[in-house]
XYZ file of C-alpha atoms in Angstrom:
670
model
C 99.549 -45.948 -35.287
C 98.708 -45.237 -31.698
C 98.474 -41.529 -31.044
C 101.014 -40.316 -28.403
C 99.677 -39.764 -24.923
C 101.145 -39.506 -21.396
C 100.159 -42.302 -18.974
C 100.786 -42.665 -15.334
C 100.957 -46.367 -14.708
C 100.643 -47.564 -11.118
C 102.206 -50.978 -10.837
C 102.080 -53.196 -7.739
C 105.357 -51.683 -6.661
C 103.883 -48.231 -7.286
C 106.376 -47.554 -10.023
C 105.710 -44.918 -12.685
C 106.313 -45.350 -16.394
C 105.960 -42.753 -19.037
C 105.036 -43.479 -22.731
C 104.750 -41.051 -25.609
C 105.554 -37.442 -25.758
C 102.373 -35.290 -25.811
C 101.511 -33.487 -22.630
C 98.222 -32.533 -20.929
C 96.259 -35.772 -20.981
C 96.771 -38.014 -17.963
C 94.944 -41.189 -17.096
C 95.520 -43.190 -13.894
C 95.800 -46.951 -14.708
C 95.611 -49.466 -11.892
C 97.429 -52.719 -12.873
C 95.252 -55.764 -12.607
C 97.890 -57.488 -10.588
C 96.942 -55.359 -7.594
C 93.312 -56.327 -7.756
C 92.752 -59.798 -9.193
C 95.484 -62.376 -9.932
C 95.249 -63.272 -13.616
C 97.522 -64.766 -16.210
C 99.894 -62.194 -17.613
C 98.793 -60.809 -20.958
C 101.507 -60.737 -23.617
C 102.067 -57.007 -24.533
C 100.394 -55.898 -27.721
C 100.560 -52.771 -29.815
C 96.890 -51.686 -29.631
C 94.865 -49.465 -27.259
C 91.229 -49.105 -26.178
C 89.926 -45.858 -24.656
C 86.709 -43.980 -24.005
C 84.783 -41.700 -21.688
C 82.295 -42.591 -18.967
C 79.491 -40.233 -18.636
C 76.230 -39.812 -16.508
C 73.376 -41.051 -18.756
C 71.008 -38.367 -17.464
C 73.233 -35.240 -17.302
C 75.925 -36.150 -19.792
C 78.622 -35.095 -17.345
C 81.816 -37.143 -16.978
C 81.931 -39.661 -14.182
C 85.183 -39.645 -12.225
C 86.477 -42.462 -10.217
C 84.577 -45.205 -12.075
C 86.256 -48.538 -12.124
C 86.681 -49.808 -15.744
C 87.382 -53.501 -16.205
C 88.677 -54.753 -19.509
C 88.320 -58.522 -19.932
C 88.420 -61.139 -22.650
C 87.164 -64.701 -22.967
C 90.365 -65.257 -25.001
C 89.679 -67.296 -28.031
C 93.431 -67.457 -28.428
C 94.884 -67.659 -25.011
C 94.422 -67.555 -21.243
C 91.677 -65.035 -20.173
C 92.923 -61.772 -18.758
C 91.615 -58.828 -16.760
C 92.850 -55.292 -16.488
C 91.250 -52.562 -14.326
C 91.666 -48.768 -14.077
C 89.846 -45.695 -12.623
C 88.514 -42.855 -14.772
C 90.190 -39.426 -14.394
C 88.498 -36.161 -13.561
C 87.034 -35.965 -17.099
C 85.804 -39.557 -16.997
C 88.426 -40.823 -19.390
C 90.130 -44.230 -19.418
C 92.584 -45.945 -21.741
C 94.098 -49.388 -21.846
C 97.388 -49.757 -23.694
C 99.520 -52.702 -24.867
C 96.335 -54.512 -25.838
C 96.972 -57.653 -27.850
C 95.027 -58.022 -31.087
C 92.918 -61.086 -31.966
C 90.546 -61.338 -28.965
C 87.008 -60.102 -28.197
C 87.276 -57.582 -25.363
C 84.493 -56.413 -23.152
C 84.338 -53.354 -20.892
C 82.457 -53.320 -17.561
C 82.185 -50.114 -15.513
C 81.178 -49.712 -11.887
C 80.764 -46.643 -9.660
C 79.058 -46.289 -6.259
C 75.692 -44.658 -6.685
C 75.188 -45.921 -10.231
C 74.018 -49.087 -11.897
C 76.811 -50.929 -13.519
C 77.365 -50.337 -17.218
C 79.445 -51.347 -20.158
C 80.353 -50.585 -23.689
C 77.385 -51.525 -25.956
C 74.958 -52.061 -23.178
C 71.356 -50.651 -23.300
C 71.089 -49.752 -19.647
C 71.619 -51.583 -16.320
C 71.567 -55.342 -16.100
C 73.868 -58.375 -16.475
C 74.085 -58.181 -20.286
C 77.623 -58.486 -21.792
C 77.283 -55.644 -24.252
C 79.350 -55.259 -27.426
C 82.736 -56.736 -28.058
C 85.751 -54.621 -28.952
C 88.002 -56.146 -31.545
C 91.300 -54.354 -32.357
C 93.949 -54.987 -35.047
C 97.709 -54.693 -34.457
C 98.614 -51.057 -33.898
C 94.943 -49.845 -33.697
C 93.691 -47.403 -31.180
C 89.976 -47.802 -30.685
C 88.969 -44.534 -29.038
C 85.157 -44.766 -29.054
C 84.460 -47.186 -26.199
C 82.301 -44.698 -24.426
C 80.020 -45.816 -21.610
C 76.929 -44.379 -19.926
C 76.159 -44.883 -16.220
C 72.720 -44.374 -14.828
C 71.705 -43.387 -11.343
C 68.775 -45.414 -9.964
C 65.407 -43.809 -9.407
C 63.355 -43.883 -6.227
C 59.750 -43.752 -4.961
C 58.859 -42.186 -1.652
C 55.637 -41.801 0.269
C 53.805 -42.555 3.536
C 51.582 -45.375 4.683
C 48.598 -44.111 6.811
C 45.633 -45.727 8.458
C 41.917 -44.694 8.240
C 42.561 -41.905 10.628
C 45.482 -40.611 8.795
C 47.910 -41.797 11.392
C 51.279 -43.314 10.332
C 51.702 -47.035 10.166
C 55.181 -47.878 11.490
C 57.364 -50.821 10.555
C 55.130 -52.257 7.881
C 56.531 -53.709 4.629
C 56.104 -51.861 1.333
C 57.177 -53.389 -1.937
C 57.408 -52.447 -5.626
C 55.678 -54.731 -8.099
C 57.206 -54.145 -11.547
C 55.128 -54.880 -14.623
C 57.426 -56.944 -16.900
C 57.150 -58.454 -20.389
C 58.083 -62.178 -20.189
C 57.248 -64.797 -22.852
C 55.648 -61.978 -24.843
C 53.105 -61.400 -21.988
C 52.941 -58.753 -19.257
C 53.334 -60.111 -15.673
C 53.323 -58.627 -12.251
C 56.655 -59.642 -10.578
C 58.212 -59.164 -7.164
C 60.396 -56.097 -6.714
C 62.426 -54.755 -3.917
C 61.024 -54.363 -0.382
C 61.472 -51.731 2.364
C 59.672 -50.842 5.598
C 58.151 -47.702 6.968
C 59.922 -45.552 9.581
C 58.565 -43.973 12.729
C 56.691 -41.337 10.546
C 55.146 -44.092 8.341
C 57.483 -42.977 5.557
C 59.103 -45.306 3.045
C 61.660 -45.087 0.243
C 61.992 -47.604 -2.566
C 65.340 -47.161 -4.331
C 67.301 -48.908 -6.940
C 64.555 -48.519 -9.595
C 64.968 -48.315 -13.390
C 62.432 -46.603 -15.574
C 59.370 -48.687 -16.203
C 55.845 -49.431 -14.926
C 55.423 -50.272 -11.271
C 52.787 -50.840 -8.642
C 53.338 -50.235 -4.994
C 51.848 -52.540 -2.398
C 51.487 -52.778 1.385
C 51.152 -56.544 2.007
C 48.933 -57.910 4.788
C 48.429 -61.593 5.456
C 45.988 -63.108 7.916
C 47.798 -66.366 8.837
C 45.671 -69.041 10.552
C 47.359 -71.948 12.365
C 46.142 -74.827 14.570
C 45.548 -73.584 18.063
C 48.388 -74.585 20.550
C 51.020 -74.677 17.754
C 54.530 -74.350 19.055
C 56.475 -71.283 17.773
C 59.303 -73.402 16.408
C 56.775 -75.687 14.598
C 55.407 -72.602 12.865
C 58.797 -71.686 11.353
C 59.580 -75.284 10.515
C 62.628 -75.684 12.735
C 63.730 -78.020 15.475
C 65.146 -76.691 18.693
C 68.685 -77.598 17.549
C 68.275 -75.965 14.158
C 66.903 -72.770 15.755
C 69.790 -72.600 18.148
C 72.361 -73.157 15.270
C 70.633 -70.284 13.366
C 70.713 -68.094 16.428
C 74.473 -68.651 16.906
C 74.935 -67.732 13.223
C 72.888 -64.580 13.539
C 70.201 -65.877 11.193
C 67.451 -66.968 13.580
C 63.971 -66.152 12.259
C 61.469 -64.114 14.401
C 59.128 -66.506 16.137
C 55.475 -65.601 15.466
C 53.112 -64.944 18.377
C 49.571 -66.325 18.197
C 46.139 -64.956 19.187
C 43.486 -67.537 19.959
C 40.342 -67.291 17.805
C 38.490 -70.408 19.126
C 39.336 -73.766 20.452
C 40.761 -75.040 17.209
C 42.330 -72.039 15.395
C 44.731 -69.200 16.239
C 45.937 -66.163 14.302
C 49.691 -65.779 13.954
C 50.770 -62.116 14.270
C 53.987 -60.162 14.093
C 54.943 -60.300 10.351
C 52.174 -57.985 9.016
C 49.621 -55.458 10.240
C 47.670 -56.716 13.240
C 43.962 -56.784 12.815
C 42.369 -53.800 14.586
C 39.518 -55.751 16.241
C 37.159 -58.710 16.027
C 35.763 -59.371 12.453
C 38.046 -56.584 11.033
C 41.362 -56.771 9.247
C 43.722 -54.841 7.056
C 43.570 -56.178 3.497
C 46.657 -56.103 1.075
C 46.545 -52.567 -0.392
C 48.095 -51.121 -3.561
C 48.620 -47.384 -4.252
C 46.615 -45.316 -3.685
C 44.165 -47.493 -1.788
C 43.225 -50.328 -4.145
C 42.642 -54.019 -3.221
C 43.254 -55.593 -6.634
C 45.900 -55.332 -9.351
C 43.423 -54.119 -11.893
C 42.294 -51.156 -9.703
C 45.788 -50.008 -8.694
C 47.468 -46.887 -10.172
C 50.637 -47.455 -12.250
C 53.649 -45.233 -11.442
C 56.677 -44.657 -13.762
C 59.864 -43.606 -11.980
C 62.864 -42.154 -13.905
C 66.609 -42.482 -13.653
C 68.147 -40.357 -10.941
C 65.024 -38.765 -9.646
C 62.692 -39.291 -6.622
C 58.972 -39.815 -7.398
C 57.434 -38.365 -4.259
C 53.979 -38.319 -2.694
C 53.141 -42.034 -3.373
C 51.023 -42.310 -0.262
C 49.101 -45.447 0.530
C 45.939 -45.371 2.753
C 45.179 -48.744 4.458
C 41.705 -49.173 6.076
C 40.214 -52.021 8.108
C 37.564 -53.954 6.382
C 34.949 -56.557 7.201
C 35.987 -60.147 7.272
C 34.582 -63.665 7.362
C 35.757 -67.259 8.035
C 36.403 -69.902 5.367
C 36.506 -73.522 6.616
C 36.403 -76.900 4.900
C 38.350 -80.017 3.980
C 41.091 -80.841 1.529
C 40.662 -84.190 -0.185
C 43.748 -85.947 -1.449
C 46.552 -88.440 -0.693
C 47.545 -88.275 3.069
C 51.284 -87.726 2.240
C 50.282 -84.601 0.235
C 48.008 -83.278 2.957
C 50.594 -83.340 5.816
C 51.840 -79.807 6.544
C 50.075 -78.353 3.473
C 49.644 -74.606 3.569
C 46.610 -73.102 1.652
C 46.619 -69.586 0.198
C 43.796 -67.173 -0.663
C 45.239 -64.897 -3.323
C 43.556 -61.745 -4.580
C 42.930 -61.479 -8.394
C 46.013 -60.742 -10.410
C 48.469 -61.880 -7.755
C 48.424 -65.526 -8.442
C 51.939 -65.399 -9.962
C 53.533 -64.001 -6.752
C 54.858 -66.092 -3.972
C 54.263 -66.044 -0.164
C 53.285 -62.568 1.122
C 50.852 -61.900 -1.832
C 47.906 -63.648 -0.096
C 45.132 -62.140 1.882
C 45.089 -65.153 4.152
C 46.860 -68.579 4.649
C 45.796 -71.644 6.551
C 47.619 -74.813 7.662
C 45.851 -78.164 6.817
C 45.258 -80.156 9.964
C 44.094 -83.632 10.823
C 41.706 -85.249 8.335
C 42.460 -82.471 5.792
C 40.466 -79.873 7.774
C 41.411 -76.223 7.454
C 40.124 -72.810 8.580
C 40.980 -69.284 7.223
C 40.174 -66.559 9.713
C 39.765 -62.806 9.352
C 39.559 -63.043 5.632
C 38.604 -59.655 4.029
C 35.506 -59.936 1.970
C 36.129 -60.306 -1.681
C 37.039 -62.718 -4.488
C 40.121 -64.927 -4.400
C 41.926 -67.963 -5.885
C 42.426 -70.702 -3.320
C 45.846 -72.230 -4.085
C 47.178 -75.528 -2.759
C 50.564 -77.074 -3.488
C 53.942 -77.902 -2.084
C 55.957 -75.428 -4.150
C 55.567 -71.697 -4.839
C 57.346 -69.773 -7.621
C 57.578 -66.167 -8.564
C 59.590 -63.898 -10.760
C 61.744 -61.200 -9.151
C 63.271 -57.991 -10.495
C 66.404 -56.736 -8.723
C 68.379 -54.512 -11.237
C 71.074 -53.553 -8.726
C 71.954 -57.177 -7.930
C 71.203 -59.893 -5.499
C 71.653 -57.775 -2.361
C 68.176 -56.439 -2.839
C 65.393 -58.284 -1.024
C 62.507 -59.407 -3.239
C 60.820 -62.013 -1.114
C 58.572 -61.817 1.988
C 58.592 -64.315 4.872
C 57.236 -67.900 4.520
C 53.836 -68.241 6.058
C 53.632 -69.786 9.609
C 53.370 -73.512 9.273
C 55.319 -73.785 5.984
C 58.374 -76.124 6.426
C 60.901 -75.292 3.651
C 62.717 -78.285 2.357
C 64.203 -76.948 -0.860
C 64.677 -73.739 -2.945
C 66.171 -72.697 -6.231
C 66.592 -69.762 -8.583
C 67.589 -69.031 -12.125
C 67.575 -66.573 -15.002
C 65.009 -66.160 -17.886
C 66.306 -65.494 -21.413
C 62.952 -64.184 -22.671
C 62.795 -61.565 -19.739
C 64.492 -58.206 -19.464
C 67.911 -58.130 -17.805
C 67.907 -58.585 -14.013
C 64.596 -60.612 -14.099
C 64.978 -64.134 -12.637
C 62.784 -66.755 -10.907
C 62.854 -68.228 -7.514
C 60.964 -70.998 -5.900
C 60.595 -72.830 -2.497
C 59.307 -76.365 -1.829
C 58.086 -78.115 1.262
C 58.071 -81.719 2.459
C 58.853 -83.735 -0.742
C 57.715 -83.919 -4.274
C 54.626 -82.043 -5.467
C 52.373 -84.604 -7.150
C 49.104 -82.824 -6.520
C 47.708 -79.356 -6.582
C 44.548 -77.223 -6.624
C 43.444 -73.750 -7.815
C 39.790 -72.919 -7.076
C 37.989 -69.550 -7.264
C 36.435 -68.574 -3.961
C 34.078 -65.643 -3.339
C 34.026 -64.621 0.315
C 30.924 -62.696 1.512
C 29.691 -61.886 5.014
C 28.542 -65.426 5.536
C 31.856 -66.989 4.680
C 32.063 -70.733 4.070
C 31.667 -73.497 6.558
C 32.245 -76.733 4.515
C 34.323 -75.902 1.469
C 35.602 -79.086 -0.267
C 38.910 -78.821 -2.120
C 39.986 -81.807 -4.183
C 43.704 -82.108 -4.946
C 44.375 -82.927 -8.689
C 47.307 -85.066 -9.897
C 49.990 -83.394 -11.857
C 50.962 -84.430 -15.424
C 54.146 -86.098 -16.621
C 55.874 -85.954 -20.051
C 58.117 -88.894 -20.970
C 60.095 -89.742 -24.127
C 63.406 -90.021 -25.855
C 65.818 -87.617 -27.610
C 67.234 -87.928 -31.113
C 70.476 -86.065 -31.926
C 70.047 -85.163 -35.546
C 72.943 -86.421 -37.707
C 73.922 -89.019 -35.160
C 75.772 -86.555 -32.900
C 76.042 -88.921 -29.955
C 78.871 -87.240 -28.094
C 77.570 -85.986 -24.760
C 78.257 -82.405 -23.692
C 81.577 -81.762 -21.982
C 82.127 -79.487 -19.045
C 84.955 -78.077 -17.022
C 84.698 -77.881 -13.174
C 86.949 -75.539 -11.259
C 88.402 -77.296 -8.176
C 91.030 -76.122 -5.576
C 93.604 -78.172 -7.447
C 92.732 -76.754 -10.864
C 90.238 -77.282 -13.742
C 88.787 -80.772 -14.212
C 87.239 -81.782 -17.437
C 84.242 -84.091 -17.443
C 81.392 -85.487 -19.572
C 77.804 -84.911 -18.601
C 75.655 -88.000 -17.720
C 72.440 -86.124 -17.341
C 70.982 -82.797 -18.574
C 68.081 -80.959 -16.857
C 64.760 -80.920 -18.789
C 62.328 -78.048 -18.078
C 58.682 -77.628 -18.900
C 58.356 -73.946 -19.344
C 54.865 -72.354 -18.969
C 54.293 -71.100 -22.566
C 52.735 -67.792 -21.346
C 55.191 -67.463 -18.449
C 52.487 -67.921 -15.818
C 54.509 -68.336 -12.618
C 51.568 -69.995 -10.892
C 52.167 -73.020 -13.167
C 55.684 -73.451 -11.590
C 58.657 -74.658 -13.550
C 58.565 -78.513 -13.630
C 61.999 -80.045 -14.001
C 63.221 -83.591 -14.915
C 66.229 -85.265 -16.328
C 67.436 -86.442 -19.601
C 69.779 -89.457 -19.274
C 72.399 -89.254 -22.060
C 73.293 -92.983 -21.988
C 69.618 -94.257 -22.522
C 68.451 -91.082 -24.506
C 65.360 -90.971 -22.284
C 63.823 -88.197 -20.386
C 60.977 -87.582 -17.948
C 59.538 -84.361 -16.445
C 56.727 -84.334 -13.899
C 54.586 -81.629 -12.148
C 52.671 -80.030 -14.941
C 49.446 -78.330 -13.870
C 46.536 -77.054 -16.007
C 48.197 -74.944 -18.609
C 50.421 -75.121 -21.750
C 54.102 -76.056 -21.449
C 57.105 -76.020 -23.803
C 60.057 -78.395 -23.428
C 63.564 -77.118 -22.967
C 66.700 -79.222 -22.491
C 69.515 -77.234 -20.786
C 72.878 -77.850 -22.329
C 71.527 -79.614 -25.512
C 71.462 -78.083 -28.963
C 68.365 -76.380 -30.439
C 65.113 -78.415 -30.302
C 64.023 -78.933 -33.880
C 60.779 -80.809 -33.192
C 58.735 -82.389 -30.388
C 56.513 -85.123 -31.720
C 53.668 -86.861 -29.850
C 50.924 -88.978 -31.495
C 52.004 -87.836 -35.013
C 51.805 -84.139 -34.063
C 54.730 -81.702 -33.804
C 54.172 -79.796 -30.492
C 57.530 -77.962 -30.546
C 55.897 -74.507 -31.067
C 52.353 -75.459 -29.783
C 53.295 -77.007 -26.462
C 51.658 -79.627 -24.163
C 48.226 -78.696 -22.912
C 48.053 -80.371 -19.513
C 44.407 -79.338 -18.892
C 43.197 -82.855 -19.986
C 44.972 -84.359 -16.962
C 46.619 -87.219 -18.740
C 50.333 -88.075 -19.118
C 52.167 -87.658 -22.356
C 54.205 -90.748 -23.212
C 56.375 -91.814 -26.124
C 57.383 -88.209 -26.961
C 60.181 -87.878 -29.483
C 62.403 -84.686 -29.170
C 64.793 -84.029 -32.063
C 67.745 -81.728 -31.356
C 70.060 -80.172 -33.843
C 73.202 -77.981 -33.903
C 72.716 -77.336 -37.743
C 71.371 -73.844 -37.415
C 71.357 -71.210 -40.111
C 73.673 -68.206 -39.827
C 73.032 -64.575 -40.783
C 76.030 -62.234 -40.614
C 77.264 -58.936 -41.957
C 77.840 -55.306 -40.984
C 75.487 -52.810 -39.512
C 75.623 -49.574 -41.489
C 74.062 -46.120 -41.158
C 72.240 -44.312 -43.927
C 75.634 -43.050 -45.282
C 76.950 -46.576 -45.466
C 79.364 -46.238 -42.522
C 79.744 -49.168 -40.039
C 77.971 -48.667 -36.747
C 79.536 -50.352 -33.695
C 77.586 -51.385 -30.591
C 74.164 -51.404 -32.228
C 71.853 -54.339 -31.835
C 70.594 -56.682 -34.573
C 67.369 -58.609 -33.959
C 65.705 -61.465 -35.879
C 62.130 -62.481 -35.269
C 59.598 -64.639 -37.147
C 57.354 -63.121 -39.751
C 54.574 -65.308 -38.216
C 53.002 -63.040 -35.595
C 51.611 -65.953 -33.676
C 55.131 -66.708 -32.545
C 55.588 -63.230 -30.972
C 54.116 -64.478 -27.673
C 53.641 -67.537 -25.569
C 57.132 -68.904 -26.368
C 58.255 -69.805 -22.818
C 61.556 -68.949 -21.193
C 63.917 -69.421 -24.107
C 62.456 -68.605 -27.517
C 64.499 -70.215 -30.230
C 63.195 -67.971 -32.989
C 63.732 -64.507 -31.388
C 67.434 -63.709 -31.447
C 69.529 -60.592 -30.717
C 73.180 -59.820 -31.021
C 75.329 -56.762 -30.555
C 77.574 -55.598 -33.351
C 81.245 -55.488 -32.369
C 83.653 -52.370 -32.489
C 83.791 -52.833 -36.352
C 79.942 -52.998 -36.789
C 80.062 -56.815 -37.509
C 77.287 -59.058 -36.280
C 76.272 -62.738 -36.514
C 73.146 -64.616 -35.508
C 72.456 -68.296 -35.482
C 68.768 -69.144 -35.948
C 66.567 -72.158 -36.897
C 65.210 -72.467 -40.395
C 62.257 -70.244 -41.213
C 61.202 -66.826 -42.491
C 62.297 -63.840 -40.375
C 62.371 -60.095 -40.080
C 65.893 -58.816 -39.521
C 66.909 -55.260 -38.577
C 69.433 -53.267 -36.600
C 68.283 -50.739 -33.923
C 70.117 -48.101 -32.058
C 68.390 -48.799 -28.795
C 66.238 -51.669 -27.326
C 63.459 -50.855 -24.833
C 64.802 -51.468 -21.349
C 61.601 -53.303 -20.407
C 62.400 -56.002 -22.939
C 62.121 -56.117 -26.686
C 60.454 -59.523 -26.999
C 56.798 -58.342 -27.046
C 54.261 -57.801 -29.819
C 54.097 -53.994 -29.581
C 57.738 -53.459 -30.111
C 57.946 -56.231 -32.840
C 55.043 -54.715 -34.735
C 56.886 -51.415 -34.932
C 60.137 -53.109 -35.847
C 58.521 -55.294 -38.593
C 57.480 -52.094 -40.499
C 61.098 -51.281 -41.222
C 62.679 -54.711 -41.248
C 64.036 -56.788 -44.079
C 62.408 -60.150 -44.682
C 64.701 -63.162 -44.925
C 64.201 -66.934 -45.440
C 66.850 -69.363 -44.339
C 67.171 -73.133 -44.467
C 68.987 -75.356 -41.945
C 72.766 -74.946 -42.073
C 72.402 -72.055 -44.656
C 74.924 -69.169 -44.210
C 73.732 -65.794 -45.483
C 75.743 -62.504 -45.520
C 73.555 -59.462 -45.380
C 74.441 -55.891 -44.251
C 71.616 -54.208 -42.379
C 70.738 -50.509 -42.102
C 70.488 -48.967 -38.665
C 67.036 -47.809 -37.751
C 65.443 -45.915 -34.791
C 62.263 -47.138 -33.192
C 60.506 -45.065 -30.579
């Protein structure tokens, strides 16, 4: 039975309805019809309620918008919304039984949250399942205020540097390996002060970028931003016109583009990219660790001018790959970051000639290619900037973005391309001393292609179906092609994310653009990959090593939907069901705890529903399985956490299509 309670229900017509007879407890309910048109939900006899609290202080959060939604296994999806009262409470009544419900909570000044979620991010959280006449009153949610980092940027004389970019560089576990990724960006004010907000707890570096951009002398400003006059005027009318760089002549053939970063203070001197407190490399920087709802103050960065040199030479390669090519000199540890992470850039000119000017002395990786990719971390959503301007001379022709299952929530990838397909590339170590380089030869290497066919195990030949939403309603269709990705096994963003197509009618696929590194195949929209065979070897877990420089032909990929299933109930030490906990399964073979690409098939996690029930689908193999009360916000798919988890986990072996019922005991890992 539902316990009696007084509700004030605000309908579209602002009517008031009273239910029950007990006094004192009041909850304001905003009917979903006033916020988002959805199909009417048949009235049920159940209820879902809870309290929204501040995760740091434990105090109730008033005025938070709580959204109850269902993917509706049994009927049309529905959405209801309401606001929490002065004690942070909410309740949804007349809830129909039989669906999986999810709760999403939003409040200005907080990260979004939800029932069963382990902190901010786009994760779904736990499902709430109610029976007829049941009141589930434990759907409590914690919201967290973002942290912030503040400080000043000063020059060698202690004077403030005004209007310079400052960015956070989170250290993130991805594919089982730690990576430096792009975080949010701000600029200093008239006192040289900056404030980076929207941070979640974790490990960060803070950087002041500074790029010395060399361009051919006499370059037109519009040419340097890759726009025609008409394109620039259209962008100007739309309020999106880029700032046109100014140039300073260095000699008869080369100029320095200025305006985006710190201007060099004089001849043969420049500001180098600098990390807190005054480091020039990732390895020498000091890591900071902000907390929820607090300001980490005094993170001051001192930027000093350093001696520079010139690096000139020639790029050797196909003429179509040389035209408009932009070269980058990237400090050690920053190779996985996109434009803005360099110490210097240069535009390749006639005959493949190039010149970097005002390059700070040091060691670098010279990188050449038509595409640049990086990972970005924006936990408060896409409104936060995580990219710096393209270098002068780069003509953007394409861009894309996506999510990464093996990364923490809110981590995604983004890439930009220039002037056609990337069929060549180069990465060369360069040491720049006072003498510089006058005739450096850079040879472009061809990329590698993987080709083959796909076998659907068991003869499942029916192609995937999809539904496209159009102005006239949903339209069903059948996919003709599926994207095929070559994921860098260790997540190295400098290797890019080569993509090709799998043609369903011919069962053939091809993916090009692999550089020197190891890649794992992934077919988006297809069942789980069971094996990847080439020359009699299964490379499904090992990957393709493109270092040899040859193509991989006649590859056979076998996919299957005949996974094993592990299910049961999460219980505490007293045997009681524990809702909202997380169940993880990972291989007993520790070699598979890292270098598993973007979407590891053998590391799975699921959230127990409101009754404590869980279910995981996994490939055949031997696994550790356990339930935990809290996953690390920085991502659970890394060897350190898995080693701790393995000590208290249960070992289970499963075969293909096997179904195992196994209750698991909740454990705490710190």
